[in-house]
Coordinates of C-alpha atoms and ligand atoms in Angstrom, one line a residue:
M1 CA 37.3 63.8 16.2
S2 CA 39.1 65.9 13.5
E3 CA 38.9 68.6 13.9
N4 CA 36.6 69.6 10.6
T5 CA 34.4 67.1 10.6
R6 CA 30.6 68.4 10.4
T7 CA 28.4 65.4 11.1
E8 CA 24.2 66.6 10.1
I9 CA 22.1 66.8 13.0
S10 CA 19.8 65.2 10.0
S11 CA 22.2 61.9 10.3
L12 CA 20.9 60.7 12.7
G13 CA 17.9 61.9 13.5
E14 CA 16.2 63.2 16.6
F15 CA 15.9 60.0 18.9
G16 CA 20.1 59.1 16.8
L17 CA 20.6 61.9 18.7
I18 CA 19.8 61.8 22.5
E19 CA 20.7 58.5 22.4
H20 CA 24.2 60.2 20.9
L21 CA 24.2 62.6 23.5
T22 CA 23.4 60.1 26.6
K23 CA 24.7 56.8 25.6
N24 CA 27.7 56.6 27.7
F25 CA 27.2 58.4 30.9
E26 CA 26.3 56.9 33.0
T27 CA 24.5 57.3 37.0
H28 CA 26.0 56.9 40.4
N29 CA 23.3 58.5 42.8
A30 CA 21.5 55.8 44.8
S31 CA 18.6 58.6 45.0
T32 CA 18.2 58.1 40.7
V33 CA 16.2 55.1 40.8
L34 CA 15.4 55.3 36.7
S35 CA 16.9 57.4 34.1
V36 CA 17.1 58.3 30.7
G37 CA 15.2 56.3 28.3
D38 CA 12.1 56.2 29.2
D39 CA 9.0 58.4 30.2
A40 CA 9.5 59.5 32.6
A41 CA 12.4 59.5 35.6
V42 CA 12.4 58.2 39.2
I43 CA 14.2 59.1 41.8
D44 CA 14.4 58.3 46.0
H45 CA 15.6 60.7 48.2
F46 CA 15.1 58.3 51.3
G47 CA 13.0 60.3 53.2
K48 CA 14.4 63.2 52.5
Q49 CA 13.1 66.5 50.9
T50 CA 14.0 67.6 47.4
V51 CA 15.3 70.4 46.2
I52 CA 14.3 72.1 42.7
T53 CA 15.3 74.6 40.3
T54 CA 15.1 76.1 36.8
D55 CA 16.8 78.6 35.5
L56 CA 16.5 79.4 31.1
L57 CA 20.0 80.3 29.0
I58 CA 18.6 82.2 26.0
E59 CA 21.5 82.8 23.3
G60 CA 21.9 86.5 22.6
I61 CA 20.4 87.8 26.6
H62 CA 21.9 85.1 28.3
F63 CA 25.6 84.1 26.8
D64 CA 27.3 85.3 22.9
L65 CA 28.3 82.7 20.8
M66 CA 30.8 84.9 19.4
Y67 CA 32.9 84.4 22.5
T68 CA 31.8 81.3 24.9
P69 CA 32.7 78.0 23.7
L70 CA 30.1 74.9 23.4
K71 CA 32.3 73.2 25.6
H72 CA 32.3 76.3 28.5
L73 CA 28.4 77.2 27.8
G74 CA 27.3 73.6 29.4
Y75 CA 29.5 73.5 32.5
K76 CA 28.2 76.9 33.0
S77 CA 24.2 76.3 32.3
V78 CA 24.6 73.4 34.6
M79 CA 25.9 75.2 37.0
V80 CA 24.3 78.7 37.1
N81 CA 21.8 75.5 38.7
L82 CA 23.6 73.7 40.9
S83 CA 24.2 77.2 42.2
D84 CA 20.6 77.8 43.5
I85 CA 20.6 74.0 44.6
Y86 CA 23.3 74.9 47.0
A87 CA 22.3 78.4 48.3
M88 CA 18.8 76.3 49.6
N89 CA 21.9 74.3 51.4
A90 CA 20.7 71.2 49.8
T91 CA 23.5 68.8 48.0
P92 CA 22.6 68.8 43.9
T93 CA 21.7 64.9 42.6
Q94 CA 20.0 65.3 39.8
I95 CA 19.7 67.5 36.8
T96 CA 17.2 67.6 33.3
V97 CA 18.7 69.3 30.2
S98 CA 16.8 70.4 27.8
V99 CA 17.4 71.9 24.1
A100 CA 16.6 73.4 21.0
F101 CA 18.4 74.4 18.3
S102 CA 19.1 76.0 14.3
N103 CA 20.5 73.3 11.4
R104 CA 23.6 76.2 12.1
F105 CA 24.3 73.1 15.0
S106 CA 26.3 70.5 14.1
V107 CA 26.4 67.0 15.9
E108 CA 30.5 67.8 17.2
A109 CA 28.9 71.1 17.9
L110 CA 25.9 69.4 21.0
D111 CA 29.1 67.2 21.3
E112 CA 31.6 69.6 22.8
F113 CA 28.5 71.4 25.0
Y114 CA 27.7 67.9 26.1
E115 CA 31.2 67.5 27.2
G116 CA 31.2 70.4 29.4
I117 CA 27.8 69.6 30.5
Y118 CA 29.1 65.8 31.9
V119 CA 32.8 67.8 33.2
A120 CA 29.1 69.8 36.0
C121 CA 28.2 66.7 36.2
E122 CA 30.9 64.8 37.7
K123 CA 32.7 67.6 39.6
H124 CA 29.5 67.8 41.9
G125 CA 28.3 63.9 41.4
V126 CA 25.7 64.7 40.0
D127 CA 22.9 62.0 37.2
L128 CA 21.6 63.4 33.6
I129 CA 17.8 62.7 34.1
G130 CA 16.6 63.8 31.2
G131 CA 15.8 67.0 28.7
D132 CA 14.4 67.1 26.1
T133 CA 15.7 67.7 22.1
S134 CA 13.6 69.9 19.1
S135 CA 14.9 72.6 16.6
S136 CA 14.6 76.5 17.6
Q137 CA 13.7 78.6 13.7
K138 CA 16.9 81.1 15.1
G139 CA 19.0 80.8 18.3
F140 CA 20.4 78.4 20.9
I141 CA 17.9 78.1 24.1
I142 CA 18.7 76.0 26.9
S143 CA 16.5 74.8 30.3
V144 CA 18.5 73.1 33.5
T145 CA 16.6 72.0 36.0
A146 CA 18.7 71.0 39.4
I147 CA 17.4 68.0 41.5
G148 CA 18.6 67.6 44.9
E149 CA 18.3 66.7 48.7
V150 CA 18.2 68.4 51.8
A151 CA 18.0 66.9 55.1
P152 CA 14.0 67.6 56.7
D153 CA 13.2 71.3 57.5
K154 CA 17.2 72.4 57.7
F155 CA 16.1 73.5 53.9
V156 CA 17.7 77.3 53.9
K157 CA 15.5 80.3 53.2
R158 CA 16.3 83.8 52.0
S159 CA 12.8 84.7 54.2
T160 CA 14.3 83.7 57.8
A161 CA 17.1 86.6 58.5
Q162 CA 17.0 88.3 62.3
K163 CA 18.2 91.2 63.4
G164 CA 22.2 91.7 64.1
D165 CA 22.4 88.8 61.4
L166 CA 25.3 89.2 60.1
I167 CA 26.5 89.5 56.1
C168 CA 28.2 87.6 54.4
V169 CA 29.2 86.8 51.1
S170 CA 31.9 84.0 49.6
G171 CA 34.3 84.4 47.3
D172 CA 34.9 87.6 45.2
V173 CA 31.4 89.8 43.2
G174 CA 32.0 92.2 40.1
G175 CA 34.8 89.9 37.7
A176 CA 32.1 88.4 35.4
F177 CA 30.6 91.5 35.2
L178 CA 34.5 93.1 34.1
G179 CA 34.9 89.6 32.0
L180 CA 31.6 90.2 30.4
T181 CA 32.7 93.8 29.9
L182 CA 36.4 93.0 28.0
M183 CA 34.3 90.3 26.0
E184 CA 31.8 92.9 24.4
R185 CA 34.5 95.8 24.0
E186 CA 36.6 92.7 21.8
K187 CA 34.0 91.6 20.0
R188 CA 33.0 95.1 19.0
I189 CA 36.4 96.3 18.0
Y190 CA 36.7 92.6 16.1
L191 CA 33.5 93.5 14.2
E192 CA 34.6 96.5 13.3
N193 CA 37.9 95.3 12.1
P194 CA 38.8 91.7 12.0
Q195 CA 41.9 91.6 11.6
I196 CA 42.7 92.9 14.9
Q197 CA 43.4 89.5 17.4
P198 CA 41.2 89.8 20.6
D199 CA 43.6 90.7 23.7
L200 CA 43.0 89.4 26.4
E201 CA 46.6 89.5 27.6
G202 CA 46.5 89.2 31.7
E203 CA 42.2 88.9 31.9
D204 CA 42.1 85.0 32.2
Y205 CA 40.8 85.3 36.0
I206 CA 37.8 88.0 34.6
V207 CA 37.1 85.7 32.1
G208 CA 37.2 82.9 34.1
R209 CA 34.7 83.9 36.1
L210 CA 32.5 84.8 33.1
L211 CA 32.7 81.7 31.1
K212 CA 32.9 78.7 33.7
P213 CA 31.5 80.1 36.9
E214 CA 32.0 77.4 40.1
A215 CA 29.0 76.4 41.9
R216 CA 30.3 76.9 45.7
K217 CA 29.7 73.8 47.4
D218 CA 32.9 73.6 49.1
I219 CA 31.0 76.6 51.0
I220 CA 28.0 74.2 51.8
E221 CA 29.9 71.5 53.0
F222 CA 32.3 74.5 55.2
F223 CA 29.1 74.8 57.2
A224 CA 28.4 71.1 57.4
A225 CA 31.4 71.1 58.4
N226 CA 31.4 73.0 61.7
D227 CA 27.4 72.7 62.0
I228 CA 27.1 76.0 60.9
V229 CA 23.2 77.1 59.8
P230 CA 23.2 80.4 57.9
T231 CA 19.6 82.6 59.2
S232 CA 19.0 82.7 55.7
M233 CA 21.1 82.2 51.7
M234 CA 20.8 83.0 48.2
D235 CA 23.1 83.0 45.2
V236 CA 24.9 86.4 44.1
S237 CA 23.1 85.9 39.9
D238 CA 21.6 89.3 39.2
G239 CA 24.1 91.1 41.6
V240 CA 24.6 91.7 45.0
S241 CA 23.1 94.8 46.0
S242 CA 19.9 92.8 44.2
E243 CA 20.9 90.4 46.3
I244 CA 20.3 91.8 49.2
L245 CA 17.8 93.8 48.7
H246 CA 15.9 90.3 47.8
L247 CA 17.3 89.5 51.9
C248 CA 15.6 92.2 53.5
R249 CA 12.6 92.9 51.5
Q250 CA 11.7 89.0 52.3
S251 CA 12.9 89.3 55.9
N252 CA 11.4 92.3 56.8
L253 CA 14.5 94.0 57.6
G254 CA 16.9 96.9 56.6
C255 CA 20.8 96.6 56.7
N256 CA 23.7 98.9 57.4
I257 CA 26.9 97.6 54.0
Y258 CA 30.0 98.5 53.9
E259 CA 31.7 99.2 51.0
E260 CA 35.4 98.4 52.2
K261 CA 34.5 95.5 53.3
L262 CA 33.3 94.1 49.7
P263 CA 35.8 91.3 48.3
I264 CA 36.7 92.3 44.9
H265 CA 39.9 90.9 44.1
D266 CA 42.9 92.3 42.1
A267 CA 42.5 91.3 38.9
A268 CA 38.4 92.5 38.9
R269 CA 40.1 96.1 40.4
K270 CA 42.9 95.6 38.1
A271 CA 40.4 95.9 35.3
A272 CA 38.1 97.8 36.0
F273 CA 40.4 100.7 36.1
K274 CA 41.2 100.2 33.1
F275 CA 38.2 100.4 32.0
G276 CA 37.1 103.5 33.6
L277 CA 34.6 102.2 36.1
D278 CA 33.9 101.9 39.2
P279 CA 34.8 98.6 41.2
T280 CA 32.3 99.0 43.8
V281 CA 29.8 99.7 41.0
C282 CA 31.1 96.1 39.2
A283 CA 30.6 94.2 43.0
L284 CA 27.4 96.1 43.8
S285 CA 25.9 95.5 40.4
G286 CA 27.4 93.4 37.8
G287 CA 25.5 90.0 37.6
E288 CA 26.8 86.6 37.3
D289 CA 29.5 86.0 39.9
Y290 CA 27.6 82.9 41.2
E291 CA 29.1 83.2 44.8
L292 CA 26.2 82.6 48.2
I293 CA 24.8 85.7 50.4
F294 CA 24.2 84.4 53.1
T295 CA 22.9 86.1 56.8
L296 CA 24.7 84.2 60.0
K297 CA 23.8 84.8 63.7
Q298 CA 26.1 86.7 65.6
E299 CA 27.8 84.3 67.9
D300 CA 28.7 82.0 64.7
Y301 CA 31.5 85.1 63.6
D302 CA 34.4 82.8 65.4
K303 CA 33.1 79.7 63.3
I304 CA 34.0 82.0 60.1
T305 CA 37.1 84.3 60.9
L306 CA 39.2 81.5 59.8
N307 CA 37.4 80.8 56.5
E308 CA 39.3 83.1 53.7
E309 CA 36.4 82.4 51.3
I310 CA 34.1 84.2 53.5
A311 CA 33.4 87.8 53.7
V312 CA 31.2 89.9 55.8
I313 CA 30.3 92.6 54.3
G314 CA 27.7 94.1 56.7
Y315 CA 24.0 93.1 59.3
M316 CA 20.8 93.5 59.1
T317 CA 19.3 95.6 60.9
D318 CA 14.6 97.1 61.0
I319 CA 13.1 97.7 58.2
E320 CA 12.6 101.6 59.8
E321 CA 16.9 101.2 59.4
G322 CA 16.8 101.3 55.6
C323 CA 19.3 99.1 52.8
K324 CA 21.7 101.4 53.5
F325 CA 26.0 101.7 52.3
Q326 CA 28.2 103.3 53.6
T327 CA 31.4 104.4 51.1
K328 CA 34.6 104.5 52.1
G329 CA 34.9 107.9 52.5
G330 CA 31.8 107.8 55.4
N331 CA 29.0 108.6 53.2
T332 CA 25.8 106.5 54.0
H333 CA 23.4 106.0 50.2
P334 CA 20.4 103.9 50.1
I335 CA 20.7 100.4 48.1
T336 CA 19.2 100.5 44.9
A337 CA 18.7 97.6 42.5
Q338 CA 20.6 98.4 39.9
G339 CA 21.7 94.6 39.3
W340 CA 20.7 92.2 35.6
N341 CA 17.3 92.1 34.9
A342 CA 16.3 90.5 32.1
F343 CA 13.6 93.0 30.5
V344 CA 15.7 96.2 31.3
K345 CA 17.9 97.0 28.5
Ligands
ATP401 N1 7.6 81.5 35.3 C1 7.6 81.6 35.9 N2 6.7 80.9 36.9 C2 6.4 80.6 37.7 N3 7.4 80.4 38.4 C3 8.1 81.7 38.5 C4 8.5 81.9 37.0 N4 9.9 81.9 36.4 C5 10.3 82.2 38.4 N5 9.6 81.9 39.1 C6 10.0 81.4 40.4 O1 10.3 82.3 40.7 C7 10.8 82.6 42.0 C8 12.4 83.6 42.1 O2 12.8 83.6 40.4 P1 14.1 83.5 39.7 O3 14.1 83.4 39.1 O4 13.8 85.4 40.2 O5 15.4 83.7 41.0 P2 16.8 83.3 41.0 O6 16.4 81.8 39.6 O7 16.7 82.5 42.4 O8 17.6 83.8 40.0 P3 18.4 83.5 38.4 O9 17.2 83.0 37.1 O10 18.8 85.0 38.3 O11 19.4 83.1 39.2 C9 11.5 81.1 42.1 O12 10.6 80.5 43.1 C10 10.7 80.9 41.0 O13 10.8 79.1 41.0
TPS402 C1 25.6 88.3 25.8 C2 25.2 88.7 26.5 N1 24.5 89.7 27.4 C3 24.7 89.9 29.3 C4 24.7 89.2 30.1 C5 25.0 89.1 31.3 N2 23.9 88.3 32.2 C6 23.3 87.0 32.0 S1 22.8 86.7 32.6 C7 22.9 87.9 33.7 C8 22.2 87.7 35.6 C9 21.3 86.0 35.3 O1 19.9 86.0 34.5 P1 19.1 85.5 35.2 O2 18.1 86.3 36.1 O3 18.0 85.3 33.8 O4 19.0 84.1 35.3 C10 23.6 88.5 33.5 C11 24.5 89.8 34.6 C12 25.5 87.9 29.1 N3 26.7 87.6 29.9 N4 26.0 87.7 27.9
MG403 MG1 15.6 81.9 37.6

């Protein structure tokens, strides 16, 4: 397709557009009984339990199209939802995708967005089984619902951590927030002086963390292969400190977290220093890492030491102990939720 082609959505109409966007996608899961094209889809998880989650992505709140390629946005919209399914220790099987957009969007633009959606679906073995398409006066609005399956009662909640359990985080944290800080800085520079080209040299890692997060399917597979069932789990969307407080509150426990144990990527640490930010604050309060945070029984410690993708950052305590953070210097502070909150600017 030529770069300059612009097909108006009105030339296809709503139904023509839906047909255009979905016609080449085949379903792969046995659980997908009926897909796009009827009043509703039908799924059958054959005796397993069904897990369901939904998340909205709103232009200007969750993403900025000035620096977010549509293909990446499609991919990320799926990933943030799959991340919630994995956070239940479940396997995603289907998604629905609903979109609303203004006439500033062309058929080619939506094609790009759907390319990203399909790449994410293929990577995670998920079927797109429906959605809704509408127009919006201003801004691009995306709502994705993800459905998954889990063996009966094998899902992992936020509220079931026990005193003494180890608190673990997958991958590394803080990178996406630094990617966002970089993109917002470059955007500001560009708006002030459009002749200046963005300087993203050497920053691929943090930009990648923001624009193409990976839902941690591998961690759930590692649990299954090693007979590990976390005692509680959630994904890191709003920031580690905010998520730890959710686990503690819902499990009626306190915790001790150690600064020196926080997994921070070298590229993120370097970027933080460049921007005059504290990497620890970015790791605790930056959002959108889409890593998993979970608790494990202490006897499972040996099983995870060999997995370099899992860091133990602390342990659960009695509720009376409170939620505490110990700095590298040995000082102890109460943990406060300074993570992302859509209603606090
Ligand atoms: N408008 C709503 N109506 C009903 N339930 C809601 C609504 N908004 C959120 N919830 C429910 O509240 C709970 C917490 O939702 P929340 O969005 O905070 O978590 P999350 O989706 O894991 O986080 P994030 O949105 O940051 O990824 C979930 O059970 C969710 O289904
Ligand atoms: C333009 C722009 N503004 C802000 C952010 C940061 N941000 C968006 S969503 C989110 C956490 C999860 O949100 P939710 O809880 O709503 O799912 C964070 C930290 C961004 N990426 N782009
Ligand atoms: Mg949510």
